[in-house]
């Protein structure tokens, strides 16, 4: 049996393959919790990853996420990682100048944003960072708006990704195969209470080890166990 590679994407895609019909997450819609199976979660991540690659995202590129908690946050994160890129989380209540600094400092080439209003807050700090080439909106609004950046809806990115993967068979599998435990997975910035925010560079193996420790000490053993994600 092939050993599990200690990367976040290897763990994720193995789970998608092993238990496709089992519930992966529950997210609240109105008063109900709606289940999403592993197979569906895999499909959503696959198309988004294909969309990122169609936009020219390469291994090691930085892509930010600027949004409150929602399923799309997780899907975007896994799509970024699956394309070999690096996730840069930005707290949604950060001041515009801090958002601008984090995008500039991390050299992010793209950003997933909750909505157009959230994205426009960046303009308060001046022009967008030069390296920023595209933005994807979770709320599915599309178009160019008044922003000097390529603007995509989540749905359009997914459809572009589906077409890209169909015309480039094997490209996602190749990207996944080249992701190693020592590769950078995310840059988490401090609050900046002692000056400018500083980026903590976390490797795949760092987060893998943390998840492994949580699993051991919290003793997730039963199939019916549910973890509640807050923030």
GROMACS .gro file of N, CA, C and O in nm, residues 106-207:
model
  408
  106UNK      N    1   0.277   3.971   0.057
  106UNK     CA    2   0.276   3.829   0.023
  106UNK      C    3   0.297   3.805  -0.127
  106UNK      O    4   0.316   3.692  -0.170
  107UNK      N    5   0.288   3.912  -0.205
  107UNK     CA    6   0.300   3.905  -0.351
  107UNK      C    7   0.188   3.819  -0.411
  107UNK      O    8   0.209   3.741  -0.505
  108UNK      N    9   0.068   3.834  -0.357
  108UNK     CA   10  -0.047   3.757  -0.405
  108UNK      C   11  -0.081   3.792  -0.550
  108UNK      O   12  -0.084   3.909  -0.587
  109UNK      N   13  -0.106   3.690  -0.631
  109UNK     CA   14  -0.144   3.711  -0.771
  109UNK      C   15  -0.295   3.715  -0.789
  109UNK      O   16  -0.345   3.756  -0.894
  110UNK      N   17  -0.367   3.670  -0.686
  110UNK     CA   18  -0.513   3.670  -0.695
  110UNK      C   19  -0.573   3.670  -0.557
  110UNK      O   20  -0.504   3.649  -0.456
  111UNK      N   21  -0.705   3.695  -0.551
  111UNK     CA   22  -0.774   3.697  -0.423
  111UNK      C   23  -0.917   3.645  -0.441
  111UNK      O   24  -0.985   3.679  -0.538
  112UNK      N   25  -0.960   3.559  -0.350
  112UNK     CA   26  -1.101   3.520  -0.338
  112UNK      C   27  -1.164   3.615  -0.238
  112UNK      O   28  -1.112   3.632  -0.127
  113UNK      N   29  -1.274   3.679  -0.276
  113UNK     CA   30  -1.339   3.774  -0.187
  113UNK      C   31  -1.486   3.738  -0.167
  113UNK      O   32  -1.550   3.680  -0.255
  114UNK      N   33  -1.535   3.774  -0.052
  114UNK     CA   34  -1.674   3.744  -0.016
  114UNK      C   35  -1.772   3.806  -0.115
  114UNK      O   36  -1.865   3.741  -0.161
  115UNK      N   37  -1.751   3.931  -0.148
  115UNK     CA   38  -1.839   4.000  -0.241
  115UNK      C   39  -1.769   4.124  -0.296
  115UNK      O   40  -1.656   4.156  -0.257
  116UNK      N   41  -1.835   4.193  -0.386
  116UNK     CA   42  -1.776   4.309  -0.450
  116UNK      C   43  -1.751   4.422  -0.350
  116UNK      O   44  -1.652   4.494  -0.358
  117UNK      N   45  -1.843   4.438  -0.254
  117UNK     CA   46  -1.828   4.543  -0.154
  117UNK      C   47  -1.701   4.521  -0.071
  117UNK      O   48  -1.627   4.616  -0.042
  118UNK      N   49  -1.677   4.394  -0.035
  118UNK     CA   50  -1.556   4.363   0.042
  118UNK      C   51  -1.431   4.394  -0.039
  118UNK      O   52  -1.334   4.452   0.011
  119UNK      N   53  -1.435   4.357  -0.166
  119UNK     CA   54  -1.320   4.379  -0.253
  119UNK      C   55  -1.293   4.528  -0.273
  119UNK      O   56  -1.178   4.573  -0.275
  120UNK      N   57  -1.400   4.606  -0.285
  120UNK     CA   58  -1.383   4.749  -0.309
  120UNK      C   59  -1.320   4.822  -0.192
  120UNK      O   60  -1.266   4.932  -0.208
  121UNK      N   61  -1.324   4.761  -0.074
  121UNK     CA   62  -1.260   4.824   0.042
  121UNK      C   63  -1.110   4.839   0.021
  121UNK      O   64  -1.046   4.927   0.078
  122UNK      N   65  -1.055   4.753  -0.065
  122UNK     CA   66  -0.912   4.763  -0.095
  122UNK      C   67  -0.877   4.895  -0.163
  122UNK      O   68  -0.766   4.947  -0.148
  123UNK      N   69  -0.973   4.948  -0.239
  123UNK     CA   70  -0.946   5.071  -0.313
  123UNK      C   71  -0.933   5.192  -0.223
  123UNK      O   72  -0.879   5.295  -0.263
  124UNK      N   73  -0.986   5.181  -0.101
  124UNK     CA   74  -0.975   5.291  -0.006
  124UNK      C   75  -0.827   5.319   0.024
  124UNK      O   76  -0.788   5.434   0.049
  125UNK      N   77  -0.746   5.212   0.019
  125UNK     CA   78  -0.603   5.228   0.049
  125UNK      C   79  -0.523   5.270  -0.074
  125UNK      O   80  -0.401   5.281  -0.068
  126UNK      N   81  -0.590   5.294  -0.183
  126UNK     CA   82  -0.521   5.332  -0.305
  126UNK      C   83  -0.535   5.226  -0.412
  126UNK      O   84  -0.623   5.140  -0.405
  127UNK      N   85  -0.447   5.230  -0.511
  127UNK     CA   86  -0.458   5.133  -0.620
  127UNK      C   87  -0.424   4.992  -0.570
  127UNK      O   88  -0.352   4.975  -0.472
  128UNK      N   89  -0.475   4.893  -0.642
  128UNK     CA   90  -0.449   4.755  -0.605
  128UNK      C   91  -0.302   4.720  -0.626
  128UNK      O   92  -0.233   4.781  -0.710
  129UNK      N   93  -0.250   4.622  -0.551
  129UNK     CA   94  -0.110   4.581  -0.570
  129UNK      C   95  -0.082   4.541  -0.714
  129UNK      O   96  -0.166   4.479  -0.780
  130UNK      N   97   0.036   4.572  -0.762
  130UNK     CA   98   0.071   4.547  -0.902
  130UNK      C   99   0.065   4.399  -0.939
  130UNK      O  100   0.029   4.365  -1.052
  131UNK      N  101   0.102   4.311  -0.848
  131UNK     CA  102   0.105   4.168  -0.879
  131UNK      C  103  -0.033   4.105  -0.884
  131UNK      O  104  -0.049   3.994  -0.933
  132UNK      N  105  -0.134   4.173  -0.828
  132UNK     CA  106  -0.269   4.116  -0.822
  132UNK      C  107  -0.332   4.120  -0.961
  132UNK      O  108  -0.355   4.227  -1.017
  133UNK      N  109  -0.360   4.002  -1.016
  133UNK     CA  110  -0.410   3.991  -1.153
  133UNK      C  111  -0.558   3.957  -1.163
  133UNK      O  112  -0.622   3.986  -1.264
  134UNK      N  113  -0.613   3.893  -1.061
  134UNK     CA  114  -0.755   3.853  -1.070
  134UNK      C  115  -0.818   3.847  -0.931
  134UNK      O  116  -0.749   3.837  -0.829
  135UNK      N  117  -0.951   3.855  -0.930
  135UNK     CA  118  -1.029   3.840  -0.808
  135UNK      C  119  -1.150   3.752  -0.837
  135UNK      O  120  -1.210   3.762  -0.944
  136UNK      N  121  -1.183   3.665  -0.744
  136UNK     CA  122  -1.298   3.575  -0.759
  136UNK      C  123  -1.397   3.607  -0.647
  136UNK      O  124  -1.360   3.611  -0.529
  137UNK      N  125  -1.523   3.631  -0.683
  137UNK     CA  126  -1.625   3.666  -0.586
  137UNK      C  127  -1.711   3.544  -0.552
  137UNK      O  128  -1.763   3.477  -0.641
  138UNK      N  129  -1.725   3.516  -0.424
  138UNK     CA  130  -1.805   3.402  -0.381
  138UNK      C  131  -1.953   3.421  -0.407
  138UNK      O  132  -2.027   3.323  -0.420
  139UNK      N  133  -1.999   3.546  -0.412
  139UNK     CA  134  -2.144   3.569  -0.422
  139UNK      C  135  -2.196   3.558  -0.565
  139UNK      O  136  -2.311   3.588  -0.593
  140UNK      N  137  -2.108   3.514  -0.658
  140UNK     CA  138  -2.147   3.483  -0.796
  140UNK      C  139  -2.181   3.603  -0.882
  140UNK      O  140  -2.235   3.588  -0.991
  141UNK      N  141  -2.148   3.722  -0.838
  141UNK     CA  142  -2.162   3.836  -0.926
  141UNK      C  143  -2.043   3.840  -1.021
  141UNK      O  144  -1.931   3.810  -0.982
  142UNK      N  145  -2.067   3.873  -1.145
  142UNK     CA  146  -1.962   3.865  -1.246
  142UNK      C  147  -1.947   3.999  -1.316
  142UNK      O  148  -2.029   4.090  -1.299
  143UNK      N  149  -1.844   4.011  -1.396
  143UNK     CA  150  -1.824   4.134  -1.472
  143UNK      C  151  -1.693   4.199  -1.436
  143UNK      O  152  -1.611   4.146  -1.363
  144UNK      N  153  -1.672   4.318  -1.483
  144UNK     CA  154  -1.547   4.388  -1.458
  144UNK      C  155  -1.561   4.496  -1.352
  144UNK      O  156  -1.465   4.532  -1.286
  145UNK      N  157  -1.684   4.548  -1.334
  145UNK     CA  158  -1.705   4.653  -1.236
  145UNK      C  159  -1.614   4.771  -1.262
  145UNK      O  160  -1.581   4.803  -1.375
  146UNK      N  161  -1.570   4.837  -1.155
  146UNK     CA  162  -1.482   4.952  -1.170
  146UNK      C  163  -1.341   4.921  -1.119
  146UNK      O  164  -1.263   5.012  -1.095
  147UNK      N  165  -1.310   4.793  -1.102
  147UNK     CA  166  -1.181   4.755  -1.048
  147UNK      C  167  -1.080   4.725  -1.158
  147UNK      O  168  -1.114   4.661  -1.258
  148UNK      N  169  -0.956   4.768  -1.140
  148UNK     CA  170  -0.852   4.743  -1.240
  148UNK      C  171  -0.792   4.603  -1.225
  148UNK      O  172  -0.672   4.585  -1.213
  149UNK      N  173  -0.878   4.502  -1.227
  149UNK     CA  174  -0.834   4.364  -1.209
  149UNK      C  175  -0.937   4.273  -1.275
  149UNK      O  176  -1.055   4.309  -1.285
  150UNK      N  177  -0.895   4.157  -1.325
  150UNK     CA  178  -0.989   4.062  -1.385
  150UNK      C  179  -1.082   4.010  -1.276
  150UNK      O  180  -1.037   3.959  -1.173
  151UNK      N  181  -1.211   4.023  -1.298
  151UNK     CA  182  -1.309   3.988  -1.196
  151UNK      C  183  -1.390   3.868  -1.242
  151UNK      O  184  -1.444   3.867  -1.353
  152UNK      N  185  -1.397   3.766  -1.156
  152UNK     CA  186  -1.466   3.642  -1.189
  152UNK      C  187  -1.566   3.607  -1.078
  152UNK      O  188  -1.541   3.635  -0.961
  153UNK      N  189  -1.676   3.546  -1.117
  153UNK     CA  190  -1.765   3.487  -1.017
  153UNK      C  191  -1.714   3.346  -0.987
  153UNK      O  192  -1.641   3.286  -1.067
  154UNK      N  193  -1.753   3.292  -0.872
  154UNK     CA  194  -1.715   3.154  -0.838
  154UNK      C  195  -1.767   3.057  -0.944
  154UNK      O  196  -1.697   2.965  -0.984
  155UNK      N  197  -1.889   3.080  -0.989
  155UNK     CA  198  -1.949   2.991  -1.088
  155UNK      C  199  -1.872   2.995  -1.220
  155UNK      O  200  -1.845   2.891  -1.281
  156UNK      N  201  -1.835   3.115  -1.264
  156UNK     CA  202  -1.761   3.125  -1.389
  156UNK      C  203  -1.623   3.061  -1.377
  156UNK      O  204  -1.576   2.993  -1.470
  157UNK      N  205  -1.556   3.083  -1.264
  157UNK     CA  206  -1.425   3.020  -1.243
  157UNK      C  207  -1.437   2.868  -1.250
  157UNK      O  208  -1.355   2.801  -1.312
  158UNK      N  209  -1.544   2.815  -1.189
  158UNK     CA  210  -1.564   2.671  -1.188
  158UNK      C  211  -1.588   2.617  -1.329
  158UNK      O  212  -1.535   2.511  -1.366
  159UNK      N  213  -1.667   2.688  -1.407
  159UNK     CA  214  -1.695   2.644  -1.544
  159UNK      C  215  -1.569   2.651  -1.631
  159UNK      O  216  -1.544   2.564  -1.714
  160UNK      N  217  -1.491   2.757  -1.611
  160UNK     CA  218  -1.364   2.768  -1.683
  160UNK      C  219  -1.271   2.654  -1.644
  160UNK      O  220  -1.199   2.597  -1.728
  161UNK      N  221  -1.273   2.621  -1.515
  161UNK     CA  222  -1.190   2.512  -1.468
  161UNK      C  223  -1.232   2.378  -1.524
  161UNK      O  224  -1.147   2.295  -1.560
  162UNK      N  225  -1.361   2.356  -1.535
  162UNK     CA  226  -1.412   2.231  -1.593
  162UNK      C  227  -1.365   2.216  -1.737
  162UNK      O  228  -1.320   2.109  -1.779
  163UNK      N  229  -1.374   2.324  -1.814
  163UNK     CA  230  -1.330   2.321  -1.954
  163UNK      C  231  -1.179   2.303  -1.964
  163UNK      O  232  -1.129   2.228  -2.049
  164UNK      N  233  -1.106   2.371  -1.876
  164UNK     CA  234  -0.960   2.362  -1.878
  164UNK      C  235  -0.914   2.220  -1.849
  164UNK      O  236  -0.825   2.166  -1.917
  165UNK      N  237  -0.974   2.156  -1.750
  165UNK     CA  238  -0.934   2.020  -1.713
  165UNK      C  239  -0.970   1.920  -1.823
  165UNK      O  240  -0.897   1.822  -1.844
  166UNK      N  241  -1.082   1.945  -1.892
  166UNK     CA  242  -1.121   1.856  -2.002
  166UNK      C  243  -1.021   1.863  -2.117
  166UNK      O  244  -0.995   1.763  -2.185
  167UNK      N  245  -0.966   1.982  -2.141
  167UNK     CA  246  -0.870   1.999  -2.251
  167UNK      C  247  -0.725   1.976  -2.208
  167UNK      O  248  -0.636   1.975  -2.292
  168UNK      N  249  -0.703   1.960  -2.078
  168UNK     CA  250  -0.569   1.932  -2.025
  168UNK      C  251  -0.577   1.813  -1.930
  168UNK      O  252  -0.553   1.827  -1.809
  169UNK      N  253  -0.610   1.695  -1.981
  169UNK     CA  254  -0.623   1.578  -1.895
  169UNK      C  255  -0.492   1.545  -1.824
  169UNK      O  256  -0.385   1.551  -1.884
  170UNK      N  257  -0.504   1.517  -1.696
  170UNK     CA  258  -0.386   1.480  -1.619
  170UNK      C  259  -0.311   1.595  -1.555
  170UNK      O  260  -0.220   1.573  -1.475
  171UNK      N  261  -0.348   1.720  -1.588
  171UNK     CA  262  -0.272   1.834  -1.535
  171UNK      C  263  -0.289   1.848  -1.384
  171UNK      O  264  -0.192   1.879  -1.312
  172UNK      N  265  -0.410   1.825  -1.332
  172UNK     CA  266  -0.431   1.837  -1.187
  172UNK      C  267  -0.358   1.724  -1.115
  172UNK      O  268  -0.294   1.747  -1.011
  173UNK      N  269  -0.366   1.605  -1.168
  173UNK     CA  270  -0.297   1.491  -1.108
  173UNK      C  271  -0.147   1.517  -1.102
  173UNK      O  272  -0.080   1.484  -1.004
  174UNK      N  273  -0.094   1.579  -1.206
  174UNK     CA  274   0.049   1.611  -1.210
  174UNK      C  275   0.084   1.715  -1.105
  174UNK      O  276   0.187   1.704  -1.037
  175UNK      N  277   0.000   1.818  -1.091
  175UNK     CA  278   0.025   1.920  -0.989
  175UNK      C  279   0.025   1.858  -0.850
  175UNK      O  280   0.112   1.887  -0.767
  176UNK      N  281  -0.074   1.772  -0.825
  176UNK     CA  282  -0.085   1.709  -0.693
  176UNK      C  283   0.037   1.623  -0.662
  176UNK      O  284   0.086   1.620  -0.549
  177UNK      N  285   0.086   1.553  -0.763
  177UNK     CA  286   0.200   1.463  -0.744
  177UNK      C  287   0.327   1.540  -0.709
  177UNK      O  288   0.418   1.485  -0.644
  178UNK      N  289   0.334   1.667  -0.750
  178UNK     CA  290   0.455   1.746  -0.728
  178UNK      C  291   0.452   1.827  -0.597
  178UNK      O  292   0.545   1.900  -0.566
  179UNK      N  293   0.343   1.814  -0.520
  179UNK     CA  294   0.334   1.884  -0.392
  179UNK      C  295   0.396   1.798  -0.282
  179UNK      O  296   0.360   1.682  -0.265
  180UNK      N  297   0.492   1.854  -0.211
  180UNK     CA  298   0.568   1.781  -0.110
  180UNK      C  299   0.542   1.837   0.030
  180UNK      O  300   0.502   1.953   0.046
  181UNK      N  301   0.566   1.755   0.134
  181UNK     CA  302   0.546   1.801   0.272
  181UNK      C  303   0.625   1.927   0.307
  181UNK      O  304   0.581   2.007   0.390
  182UNK      N  305   0.740   1.946   0.243
  182UNK     CA  306   0.823   2.063   0.273
  182UNK      C  307   0.780   2.188   0.196
  182UNK      O  308   0.839   2.295   0.212
  183UNK      N  309   0.679   2.176   0.112
  183UNK     CA  310   0.630   2.291   0.037
  183UNK      C  311   0.551   2.385   0.127
  183UNK      O  312   0.482   2.342   0.221
  184UNK      N  313   0.559   2.514   0.098
  184UNK     CA  314   0.483   2.614   0.172
  184UNK      C  315   0.334   2.596   0.143
  184UNK      O  316   0.293   2.581   0.028
  185UNK      N  317   0.252   2.594   0.249
  185UNK     CA  318   0.107   2.578   0.234
  185UNK      C  319   0.032   2.709   0.256
  185UNK      O  320  -0.062   2.741   0.183
  186UNK      N  321   0.074   2.784   0.356
  186UNK     CA  322   0.001   2.907   0.388
  186UNK      C  323   0.092   3.008   0.457
  186UNK      O  324   0.193   2.971   0.517
  187UNK      N  325   0.056   3.134   0.445
  187UNK     CA  326   0.123   3.241   0.518
  187UNK      C  327   0.018   3.307   0.606
  187UNK      O  328  -0.077   3.369   0.556
  188UNK      N  329   0.033   3.291   0.737
  188UNK     CA  330  -0.062   3.348   0.832
  188UNK      C  331   0.002   3.470   0.897
  188UNK      O  332   0.106   3.459   0.961
  189UNK      N  333  -0.062   3.584   0.880
  189UNK     CA  334  -0.004   3.709   0.931
  189UNK      C  335  -0.049   3.737   1.074
  189UNK      O  336  -0.163   3.710   1.112
  190UNK      N  337   0.043   3.792   1.152
  190UNK     CA  338   0.012   3.833   1.289
  190UNK      C  339  -0.078   3.955   1.287
  190UNK      O  340  -0.099   4.017   1.183
  191UNK      N  341  -0.127   3.990   1.404
  191UNK     CA  342  -0.218   4.106   1.413
  191UNK      C  343  -0.144   4.238   1.397
  191UNK      O  344  -0.207   4.342   1.377
  192UNK      N  345  -0.013   4.236   1.410
  192UNK     CA  346   0.063   4.360   1.394
  192UNK      C  347   0.062   4.450   1.515
  192UNK      O  348   0.084   4.571   1.504
  193UNK      N  349   0.039   4.392   1.635
  193UNK     CA  350   0.033   4.474   1.757
  193UNK      C  351   0.169   4.533   1.792
  193UNK      O  352   0.178   4.629   1.869
  194UNK      N  353   0.277   4.476   1.741
  194UNK     CA  354   0.411   4.529   1.769
  194UNK      C  355   0.474   4.588   1.644
  194UNK      O  356   0.595   4.588   1.625
  195UNK      N  357   0.391   4.639   1.556
  195UNK     CA  358   0.440   4.695   1.430
  195UNK      C  359   0.363   4.637   1.314
  195UNK      O  360   0.249   4.593   1.328
  196UNK      N  361   0.425   4.636   1.197
  196UNK     CA  362   0.359   4.580   1.080
  196UNK      C  363   0.337   4.430   1.097
  196UNK      O  364   0.416   4.361   1.162
  197UNK      N  365   0.227   4.375   1.040
  197UNK     CA  366   0.202   4.231   1.049
  197UNK      C  367   0.320   4.152   0.991
  197UNK      O  368   0.384   4.195   0.895
  198UNK      N  369   0.348   4.040   1.054
  198UNK     CA  370   0.457   3.953   1.009
  198UNK      C  371   0.400   3.819   0.966
  198UNK      O  372   0.315   3.763   1.035
  199UNK      N  373   0.445   3.768   0.854
  199UNK     CA  374   0.389   3.646   0.799
  199UNK      C  375   0.456   3.520   0.853
  199UNK      O  376   0.578   3.503   0.839
  200UNK      N  377   0.378   3.433   0.916
  200UNK     CA  378   0.427   3.303   0.961
  200UNK      C  379   0.411   3.205   0.845
  200UNK      O  380   0.300   3.181   0.798
  201UNK      N  381   0.522   3.148   0.799
  201UNK     CA  382   0.520   3.059   0.683
  201UNK      C  383   0.506   2.915   0.730
  201UNK      O  384   0.597   2.859   0.793
  202UNK      N  385   0.392   2.853   0.701
  202UNK     CA  386   0.362   2.718   0.747
  202UNK      C  387   0.369   2.620   0.630
  202UNK      O  388   0.306   2.642   0.526
  203UNK      N  389   0.443   2.513   0.649
  203UNK     CA  390   0.456   2.411   0.547
  203UNK      C  391   0.342   2.311   0.557
  203UNK      O  392   0.271   2.303   0.658
  204UNK      N  393   0.325   2.231   0.452
  204UNK     CA  394   0.223   2.126   0.456
  204UNK      C  395   0.245   2.035   0.576
  204UNK      O  396   0.150   1.998   0.646
  205UNK      N  397   0.371   1.998   0.602
  205UNK     CA  398   0.397   1.905   0.712
  205UNK      C  399   0.367   1.967   0.847
  205UNK      O  400   0.333   1.896   0.943
  206UNK      N  401   0.378   2.099   0.860
  206UNK     CA  402   0.345   2.166   0.986
  206UNK      C  403   0.197   2.148   1.020
  206UNK      O  404   0.161   2.111   1.132
  207UNK      N  405   0.112   2.177   0.923
  207UNK     CA  406  -0.032   2.169   0.946
  207UNK      C  407  -0.076   2.023   0.957
  207UNK      O  408  -0.165   1.989   1.035
   0.00000   0.00000   0.00000
